[in-house]
Amino acid sequence: MISIFKKYVTSGVKHHYKDETNRRIMVVNLFSAVGVSITFFLGIRALVAQELPLAIILLTASVVFALSQRIQIQFGTRRSRTVSITLLISCLMILVFLLLVTGGKDNTGPLWIYLVPPVTMFFAGVVRGLLALLLFTIACTLLFFVFNESLLIASYSYAFKSRLLYSFLTVTFLSAFYEYSRQKSYDIALDLSEQFEQQANHDHLTKLVNRRGAQNALEREYARIQRSSNTFSIAIADIDRFKSINDTYGHEAGDEVLRKISRTFSARLRKQDILARWGGEEFMFIFPETSASEAANVLEALREVLSFAPIAISDHDMHITSSFGVCEITSQIPLADGIRHADMSLYRAKESGRNKVVVYSDS
């Protein structure tokens, strides 16, 4: 029984949705389940007591609550979730309004009015929720004080009606304040989470993806080629004689060299390509759906730009070069082996004179 209820509540939840979206989906499911249960039970009881108008209202509400949940699950789109929430709130308001008109069982129907503000605020948000509650309040005011003789079936005293509206407005204010505070707290927490994620996956010096972020990107790309049987290429670049730059001009100059080289590389890559700081003076290139020869052509152009255009550091024009090791990765090559092959190719480029692009070969 518990597993069935859990499955019902989590219906429509997707791992790629935001936490807030999944939470709203689950609350809609839960509210729908509770709404269906209560209105169906009360509707059957009213039917047994031969209170036909009340029974029809409650059983109809039960159907609408169930329908709102099915719309959300059946289509699974943002629009369907909006329709589901609108239907749920509208049904709740209409149900409460009709209970105000009829009085419900022994004139206890008005007590359900206090469900409207928190539910509306949670599902509609502060601005839309306040607008909906304003319209609902106006409708209730007109019912109580303008059309009371022609529409009201139940009989309420003036004091009861006025105090009911005052207390309803108080609950509305508190619900709005709570929802505003909750949403602000959520936005702050989400912003902090995004900042931490940014810091965790990006290099503070070059602003490029760091080794951790590059590893995640490599795993995603490798998972993609496992499904599509395509290939992609990677390359590891190393700044030639970088230690001598630090020794001669200082580490601040070395940092500036890394920043300028990262901008030079980034400016000449495609949008889908990924450039990361792999560590120290090493950079990692990820070329989706690109063969090793195609990647080598891109890197050769980068090598020429870098070697022929001097970089101004501490009032000195420095000619800096870089070596590149390239490897093409297929679904049959383990990712760790591909990285190792690119590193081996980089080593060969260094050993054969630097300022070269070397593609990995088994031979």
Short mmCIF file of C-alpha atoms in Angstrom, two decimals:
data_model
loop_
_atom_site.label_atom_id
_atom_site.label_comp_id
_atom_site.label_asym_id
_atom_site.label_seq_id
_atom_site.Cartn_x
_atom_site.Cartn_y
_atom_site.Cartn_z
CA MET A 1 0.00 0.00 0.00
CA ILE A 2 2.79 2.38 0.95
CA SER A 3 4.70 1.62 -2.26
CA ILE A 4 1.57 2.31 -4.34
CA PHE A 5 1.04 5.66 -2.59
CA LYS A 6 4.73 6.56 -3.03
CA LYS A 7 4.55 5.71 -6.73
CA TYR A 8 1.45 7.89 -7.09
CA VAL A 9 3.05 10.87 -5.34
CA THR A 10 6.29 10.66 -7.37
CA SER A 11 4.51 10.16 -10.72
CA GLY A 12 5.86 12.65 -13.27
CA VAL A 13 9.07 13.39 -11.34
CA LYS A 14 12.12 13.47 -13.63
CA HIS A 15 15.78 13.53 -12.63
CA HIS A 16 16.56 16.30 -15.14
CA TYR A 17 13.92 18.65 -13.69
CA LYS A 18 14.87 21.27 -11.14
CA ASP A 19 14.27 20.37 -7.50
CA GLU A 20 11.57 23.04 -7.23
CA THR A 21 9.73 21.63 -10.27
CA ASN A 22 9.83 18.09 -8.92
CA ARG A 23 8.64 19.31 -5.53
CA ARG A 24 5.66 21.06 -7.09
CA ILE A 25 4.81 17.95 -9.10
CA MET A 26 4.84 15.83 -5.95
CA VAL A 27 2.74 18.35 -4.01
CA VAL A 28 0.19 18.47 -6.84
CA ASN A 29 0.02 14.68 -6.75
CA LEU A 30 -0.29 14.64 -2.96
CA PHE A 31 -2.89 17.42 -2.87
CA SER A 32 -4.83 15.68 -5.64
CA ALA A 33 -4.79 12.40 -3.69
CA VAL A 34 -5.93 14.08 -0.48
CA GLY A 35 -8.52 16.17 -2.33
CA VAL A 36 -9.95 13.16 -4.12
CA SER A 37 -10.12 11.14 -0.88
CA ILE A 38 -11.79 13.84 1.22
CA THR A 39 -14.28 15.09 -1.37
CA PHE A 40 -15.20 11.56 -2.43
CA PHE A 41 -15.77 10.46 1.18
CA LEU A 42 -17.80 13.57 2.03
CA GLY A 43 -19.69 13.29 -1.23
CA ILE A 44 -20.72 9.69 -0.54
CA ARG A 45 -21.75 10.65 2.99
CA ALA A 46 -23.85 13.54 1.64
CA LEU A 47 -25.39 11.18 -0.91
CA VAL A 48 -26.33 8.70 1.84
CA ALA A 49 -27.82 11.57 3.84
CA GLN A 50 -29.86 12.47 0.73
CA GLU A 51 -28.22 15.90 0.47
CA LEU A 52 -28.11 15.71 -3.31
CA PRO A 53 -26.80 19.23 -4.20
CA LEU A 54 -23.89 18.91 -1.74
CA ALA A 55 -23.15 15.36 -2.94
CA ILE A 56 -23.01 16.49 -6.58
CA ILE A 57 -20.64 19.36 -5.71
CA LEU A 58 -18.27 17.15 -3.71
CA LEU A 59 -18.21 14.23 -6.16
CA THR A 60 -17.63 16.60 -9.09
CA ALA A 61 -14.73 18.18 -7.19
CA SER A 62 -13.33 14.70 -6.59
CA VAL A 63 -13.31 14.03 -10.33
CA VAL A 64 -11.68 17.38 -11.12
CA PHE A 65 -8.94 16.83 -8.51
CA ALA A 66 -8.16 13.45 -10.09
CA LEU A 67 -8.21 15.00 -13.58
CA SER A 68 -5.72 17.71 -12.60
CA GLN A 69 -3.21 15.05 -11.57
CA ARG A 70 -3.72 13.01 -14.74
CA ILE A 71 -3.16 16.04 -17.00
CA GLN A 72 0.18 16.70 -15.34
CA ILE A 73 1.32 13.09 -15.68
CA GLN A 74 -0.13 12.37 -19.13
CA PHE A 75 1.59 15.22 -20.99
CA GLY A 76 4.59 15.98 -18.76
CA THR A 77 5.18 19.48 -20.18
CA ARG A 78 5.49 22.86 -18.53
CA ARG A 79 2.18 23.94 -20.05
CA SER A 80 0.41 20.82 -18.80
CA ARG A 81 1.74 21.48 -15.29
CA THR A 82 0.40 25.04 -15.51
CA VAL A 83 -2.99 23.76 -16.70
CA SER A 84 -3.03 21.18 -13.91
CA ILE A 85 -2.25 23.76 -11.23
CA THR A 86 -4.80 26.23 -12.64
CA LEU A 87 -7.45 23.51 -12.68
CA LEU A 88 -6.62 22.49 -9.12
CA ILE A 89 -6.75 26.03 -7.73
CA SER A 90 -9.92 26.87 -9.68
CA CYS A 91 -11.61 23.71 -8.46
CA LEU A 92 -10.67 24.46 -4.86
CA MET A 93 -11.95 28.03 -5.09
CA ILE A 94 -15.20 27.05 -6.79
CA LEU A 95 -15.74 24.24 -4.30
CA VAL A 96 -15.21 26.57 -1.34
CA PHE A 97 -17.40 29.24 -2.94
CA LEU A 98 -20.24 26.75 -3.39
CA LEU A 99 -19.80 25.60 0.20
CA LEU A 100 -20.17 29.23 1.24
CA VAL A 101 -23.38 29.43 -0.77
CA THR A 102 -24.89 26.21 0.56
CA GLY A 103 -23.30 26.22 4.01
CA GLY A 104 -22.23 22.59 3.67
CA LYS A 105 -22.99 20.25 6.54
CA ASP A 106 -24.53 22.19 9.45
CA ASN A 107 -23.11 25.46 8.04
CA THR A 108 -19.51 24.25 8.49
CA GLY A 109 -18.67 24.73 4.78
CA PRO A 110 -17.06 28.18 5.32
CA LEU A 111 -14.32 26.59 7.43
CA TRP A 112 -12.74 25.19 4.27
CA ILE A 113 -11.97 28.73 3.08
CA TYR A 114 -8.68 28.71 5.02
CA LEU A 115 -7.28 26.08 2.64
CA VAL A 116 -7.39 28.52 -0.27
CA PRO A 117 -4.58 31.02 0.59
CA PRO A 118 -1.68 28.61 1.31
CA VAL A 119 -2.54 26.31 -1.59
CA THR A 120 -2.93 29.20 -4.03
CA MET A 121 0.28 30.89 -2.92
CA PHE A 122 2.33 27.73 -3.16
CA PHE A 123 1.16 26.74 -6.63
CA ALA A 124 0.69 30.17 -8.23
CA GLY A 125 3.47 32.15 -6.56
CA VAL A 126 3.18 35.44 -4.71
CA VAL A 127 2.13 37.77 -7.55
CA ARG A 128 -0.30 35.48 -9.36
CA GLY A 129 -1.49 34.06 -6.06
CA LEU A 130 -2.34 37.49 -4.66
CA LEU A 131 -4.19 38.38 -7.87
CA ALA A 132 -6.22 35.14 -7.75
CA LEU A 133 -6.98 35.61 -4.05
CA LEU A 134 -8.00 39.22 -4.64
CA LEU A 135 -10.55 38.10 -7.21
CA PHE A 136 -11.75 35.34 -4.88
CA THR A 137 -12.09 37.82 -2.00
CA ILE A 138 -14.10 40.22 -4.18
CA ALA A 139 -16.38 37.34 -5.22
CA CYS A 140 -16.92 36.34 -1.58
CA THR A 141 -17.57 39.95 -0.55
CA LEU A 142 -20.18 40.36 -3.28
CA LEU A 143 -21.76 37.06 -2.25
CA PHE A 144 -22.00 38.03 1.42
CA PHE A 145 -22.94 41.68 1.20
CA VAL A 146 -24.44 42.37 -2.23
CA PHE A 147 -26.09 39.22 -3.58
CA ASN A 148 -26.69 37.52 -0.24
CA GLU A 149 -30.45 37.48 -0.56
CA SER A 150 -30.52 36.13 -4.12
CA LEU A 151 -27.57 33.66 -4.03
CA LEU A 152 -27.00 32.56 -0.43
CA ILE A 153 -28.82 29.39 0.56
CA ALA A 154 -27.24 29.22 4.00
CA SER A 155 -27.89 31.84 6.62
CA TYR A 156 -24.96 33.68 8.27
CA SER A 157 -24.89 36.61 10.64
CA TYR A 158 -23.24 39.87 9.61
CA ALA A 159 -20.61 39.42 12.34
CA PHE A 160 -19.77 35.91 11.10
CA LYS A 161 -19.41 37.02 7.48
CA SER A 162 -17.25 40.04 8.25
CA ARG A 163 -14.99 38.13 10.65
CA LEU A 164 -14.65 35.27 8.20
CA LEU A 165 -13.39 37.69 5.54
CA TYR A 166 -11.07 39.48 8.00
CA SER A 167 -9.51 36.23 9.14
CA PHE A 168 -9.30 35.03 5.52
CA LEU A 169 -7.37 38.20 4.57
CA THR A 170 -5.06 37.67 7.56
CA VAL A 171 -4.28 34.09 6.45
CA THR A 172 -3.77 35.41 2.90
CA PHE A 173 -1.21 37.96 4.14
CA LEU A 174 0.64 35.37 6.21
CA SER A 175 0.63 32.88 3.32
CA ALA A 176 1.98 35.55 0.94
CA PHE A 177 4.71 36.52 3.39
CA TYR A 178 5.69 32.89 3.92
CA GLU A 179 5.74 32.10 0.19
CA TYR A 180 7.78 35.24 -0.55
CA SER A 181 10.31 34.32 2.17
CA ARG A 182 10.44 30.70 1.01
CA GLN A 183 11.00 31.67 -2.62
CA LYS A 184 13.69 34.19 -1.69
CA SER A 185 15.48 31.60 0.43
CA TYR A 186 15.26 29.09 -2.41
CA ASP A 187 16.63 31.60 -4.93
CA ILE A 188 19.53 32.48 -2.63
CA ALA A 189 20.32 28.81 -2.04
CA LEU A 190 20.12 28.10 -5.78
CA ASP A 191 22.40 31.04 -6.57
CA LEU A 192 24.94 29.88 -3.99
CA SER A 193 24.76 26.35 -5.36
CA GLU A 194 25.44 27.61 -8.88
CA GLN A 195 28.36 29.69 -7.61
CA PHE A 196 29.86 26.71 -5.81
CA GLU A 197 29.34 24.56 -8.90
CA GLN A 198 31.04 27.21 -11.01
CA GLN A 199 33.97 27.39 -8.62
CA ALA A 200 34.24 23.62 -8.37
CA ASN A 201 34.41 23.11 -12.14
CA HIS A 202 36.32 26.19 -13.33
CA ASP A 203 39.88 27.38 -12.97
CA HIS A 204 40.08 30.69 -11.09
CA LEU A 205 43.12 31.91 -13.07
CA THR A 206 42.09 31.30 -16.69
CA LYS A 207 38.31 31.02 -16.11
CA LEU A 208 38.40 27.84 -18.19
CA VAL A 209 36.91 24.52 -17.17
CA ASN A 210 39.28 22.86 -14.71
CA ARG A 211 40.43 19.24 -14.64
CA ARG A 212 37.33 18.10 -12.73
CA GLY A 213 35.02 19.87 -15.17
CA ALA A 214 36.98 18.46 -18.13
CA GLN A 215 36.72 14.95 -16.70
CA ASN A 216 32.94 15.34 -16.43
CA ALA A 217 32.77 16.61 -20.02
CA LEU A 218 34.91 13.69 -21.22
CA GLU A 219 32.63 11.19 -19.49
CA ARG A 220 29.53 12.78 -21.01
CA GLU A 221 31.06 12.74 -24.49
CA TYR A 222 32.24 9.17 -24.04
CA ALA A 223 28.74 8.09 -22.93
CA ARG A 224 27.31 9.80 -26.02
CA ILE A 225 29.55 7.91 -28.47
CA GLN A 226 28.64 4.67 -26.73
CA ARG A 227 25.04 5.31 -27.81
CA SER A 228 25.74 6.72 -31.28
CA SER A 229 28.91 4.82 -32.29
CA ASN A 230 30.52 8.12 -33.37
CA THR A 231 33.99 9.28 -32.43
CA PHE A 232 35.50 12.35 -30.83
CA SER A 233 39.04 13.62 -30.42
CA ILE A 234 40.98 15.01 -27.51
CA ALA A 235 44.29 16.82 -27.29
CA ILE A 236 46.63 17.80 -24.50
CA ALA A 237 48.72 20.93 -24.99
CA ASP A 238 51.75 21.96 -22.98
CA ILE A 239 53.43 25.38 -23.05
CA ASP A 240 57.03 24.90 -24.14
CA ARG A 241 59.73 25.93 -21.64
CA PHE A 242 57.18 27.42 -19.30
CA LYS A 243 59.45 26.97 -16.28
CA SER A 244 61.99 29.33 -17.79
CA ILE A 245 59.28 32.02 -18.08
CA ASN A 246 58.53 31.71 -14.36
CA ASP A 247 62.23 31.68 -13.49
CA THR A 248 63.06 34.71 -15.65
CA TYR A 249 60.01 36.95 -15.27
CA GLY A 250 58.33 35.62 -12.13
CA HIS A 251 55.17 33.68 -11.41
CA GLU A 252 52.91 36.66 -12.00
CA ALA A 253 54.21 36.88 -15.56
CA GLY A 254 53.69 33.13 -15.89
CA ASP A 255 50.07 33.51 -14.77
CA GLU A 256 49.55 36.28 -17.32
CA VAL A 257 50.98 34.03 -20.06
CA LEU A 258 48.48 31.31 -19.14
CA ARG A 259 45.59 33.79 -19.21
CA LYS A 260 46.54 35.19 -22.61
CA ILE A 261 47.18 31.79 -24.14
CA SER A 262 43.84 30.50 -22.87
CA ARG A 263 42.13 33.46 -24.57
CA THR A 264 44.05 32.81 -27.78
CA PHE A 265 43.00 29.16 -27.81
CA SER A 266 39.37 29.87 -26.85
CA ALA A 267 38.89 32.52 -29.54
CA ARG A 268 39.68 30.04 -32.34
CA LEU A 269 37.57 27.07 -31.26
CA ARG A 270 34.03 26.15 -32.26
CA LYS A 271 31.20 26.67 -29.80
CA GLN A 272 30.83 22.92 -29.26
CA ASP A 273 34.54 22.44 -28.52
CA ILE A 274 35.70 22.45 -24.91
CA LEU A 275 38.95 23.93 -23.65
CA ALA A 276 40.08 23.19 -20.11
CA ARG A 277 43.08 23.85 -17.95
CA TRP A 278 44.28 20.31 -17.38
CA GLY A 279 46.90 21.24 -14.80
CA GLY A 280 49.89 23.57 -14.47
CA GLU A 281 50.74 24.74 -17.98
CA GLU A 282 48.73 21.95 -19.67
CA PHE A 283 45.45 22.42 -21.53
CA MET A 284 42.89 19.82 -22.58
CA PHE A 285 40.93 20.13 -25.84
CA ILE A 286 37.75 18.14 -26.45
CA PHE A 287 36.46 18.04 -30.04
CA PRO A 288 33.00 16.38 -30.32
CA GLU A 289 32.30 14.41 -33.51
CA THR A 290 35.75 15.23 -34.85
CA SER A 291 38.40 12.92 -36.27
CA ALA A 292 42.01 13.10 -35.17
CA SER A 293 43.10 14.59 -38.52
CA GLU A 294 40.43 17.30 -38.31
CA ALA A 295 41.43 18.12 -34.73
CA ALA A 296 45.09 18.22 -35.79
CA ASN A 297 44.27 20.79 -38.49
CA VAL A 298 42.60 23.05 -35.90
CA LEU A 299 45.51 22.65 -33.51
CA GLU A 300 48.06 23.31 -36.25
CA ALA A 301 46.36 26.64 -36.91
CA LEU A 302 46.45 27.42 -33.18
CA ARG A 303 50.12 26.46 -33.01
CA GLU A 304 51.00 28.83 -35.86
CA VAL A 305 49.02 31.73 -34.38
CA LEU A 306 50.69 31.25 -31.02
CA SER A 307 54.22 30.86 -32.33
CA PHE A 308 54.13 33.82 -34.74
CA ALA A 309 52.26 36.35 -32.58
CA PRO A 310 54.36 37.62 -29.65
CA ILE A 311 52.76 38.02 -26.23
CA ALA A 312 53.49 41.22 -24.32
CA ILE A 313 54.49 40.43 -20.75
CA SER A 314 56.13 42.92 -18.39
CA ASP A 315 57.08 45.25 -21.26
CA HIS A 316 58.62 42.34 -23.14
CA ASP A 317 57.38 40.71 -26.34
CA MET A 318 57.70 36.98 -25.82
CA HIS A 319 57.43 34.36 -28.56
CA ILE A 320 55.82 31.38 -26.90
CA THR A 321 55.18 28.00 -28.42
CA SER A 322 53.15 24.97 -27.43
CA SER A 323 53.24 21.25 -28.16
CA PHE A 324 50.11 19.18 -28.78
CA GLY A 325 49.28 15.50 -28.45
CA VAL A 326 46.11 14.30 -30.21
CA CYS A 327 44.10 11.09 -29.92
CA GLU A 328 40.85 9.98 -31.54
CA ILE A 329 38.53 8.09 -29.20
CA THR A 330 35.99 5.48 -30.26
CA SER A 331 33.55 3.40 -28.26
CA GLN A 332 36.09 0.54 -28.31
CA ILE A 333 38.83 2.59 -26.66
CA PRO A 334 38.56 3.06 -22.88
CA LEU A 335 38.52 6.73 -21.96
CA ALA A 336 41.51 6.38 -19.64
CA ASP A 337 43.51 4.83 -22.51
CA GLY A 338 42.54 7.70 -24.81
CA ILE A 339 43.83 10.26 -22.31
CA ARG A 340 47.01 8.25 -21.87
CA HIS A 341 47.50 8.08 -25.65
CA ALA A 342 47.10 11.85 -25.98
CA ASP A 343 49.67 12.31 -23.22
CA MET A 344 52.06 9.93 -25.00
CA SER A 345 51.65 11.92 -28.22
CA LEU A 346 52.41 15.13 -26.33
CA TYR A 347 55.57 13.52 -24.97
CA ARG A 348 56.62 12.60 -28.53
CA ALA A 349 56.03 16.18 -29.66
CA LYS A 350 58.25 17.41 -26.83
CA GLU A 351 60.96 14.84 -27.54
CA SER A 352 61.04 15.63 -31.26
CA GLY A 353 61.72 19.32 -30.86
CA ARG A 354 58.60 20.94 -29.37
CA ASN A 355 56.18 23.34 -31.12
CA LYS A 356 54.52 20.42 -32.91
CA VAL A 357 51.20 18.64 -33.25
CA VAL A 358 51.53 14.87 -32.96
CA VAL A 359 48.63 12.49 -33.56
CA TYR A 360 48.64 9.20 -31.68
CA SER A 361 49.41 6.11 -33.72
CA ASP A 362 49.70 2.46 -32.69
CA SER A 363 52.77 2.01 -34.89
#
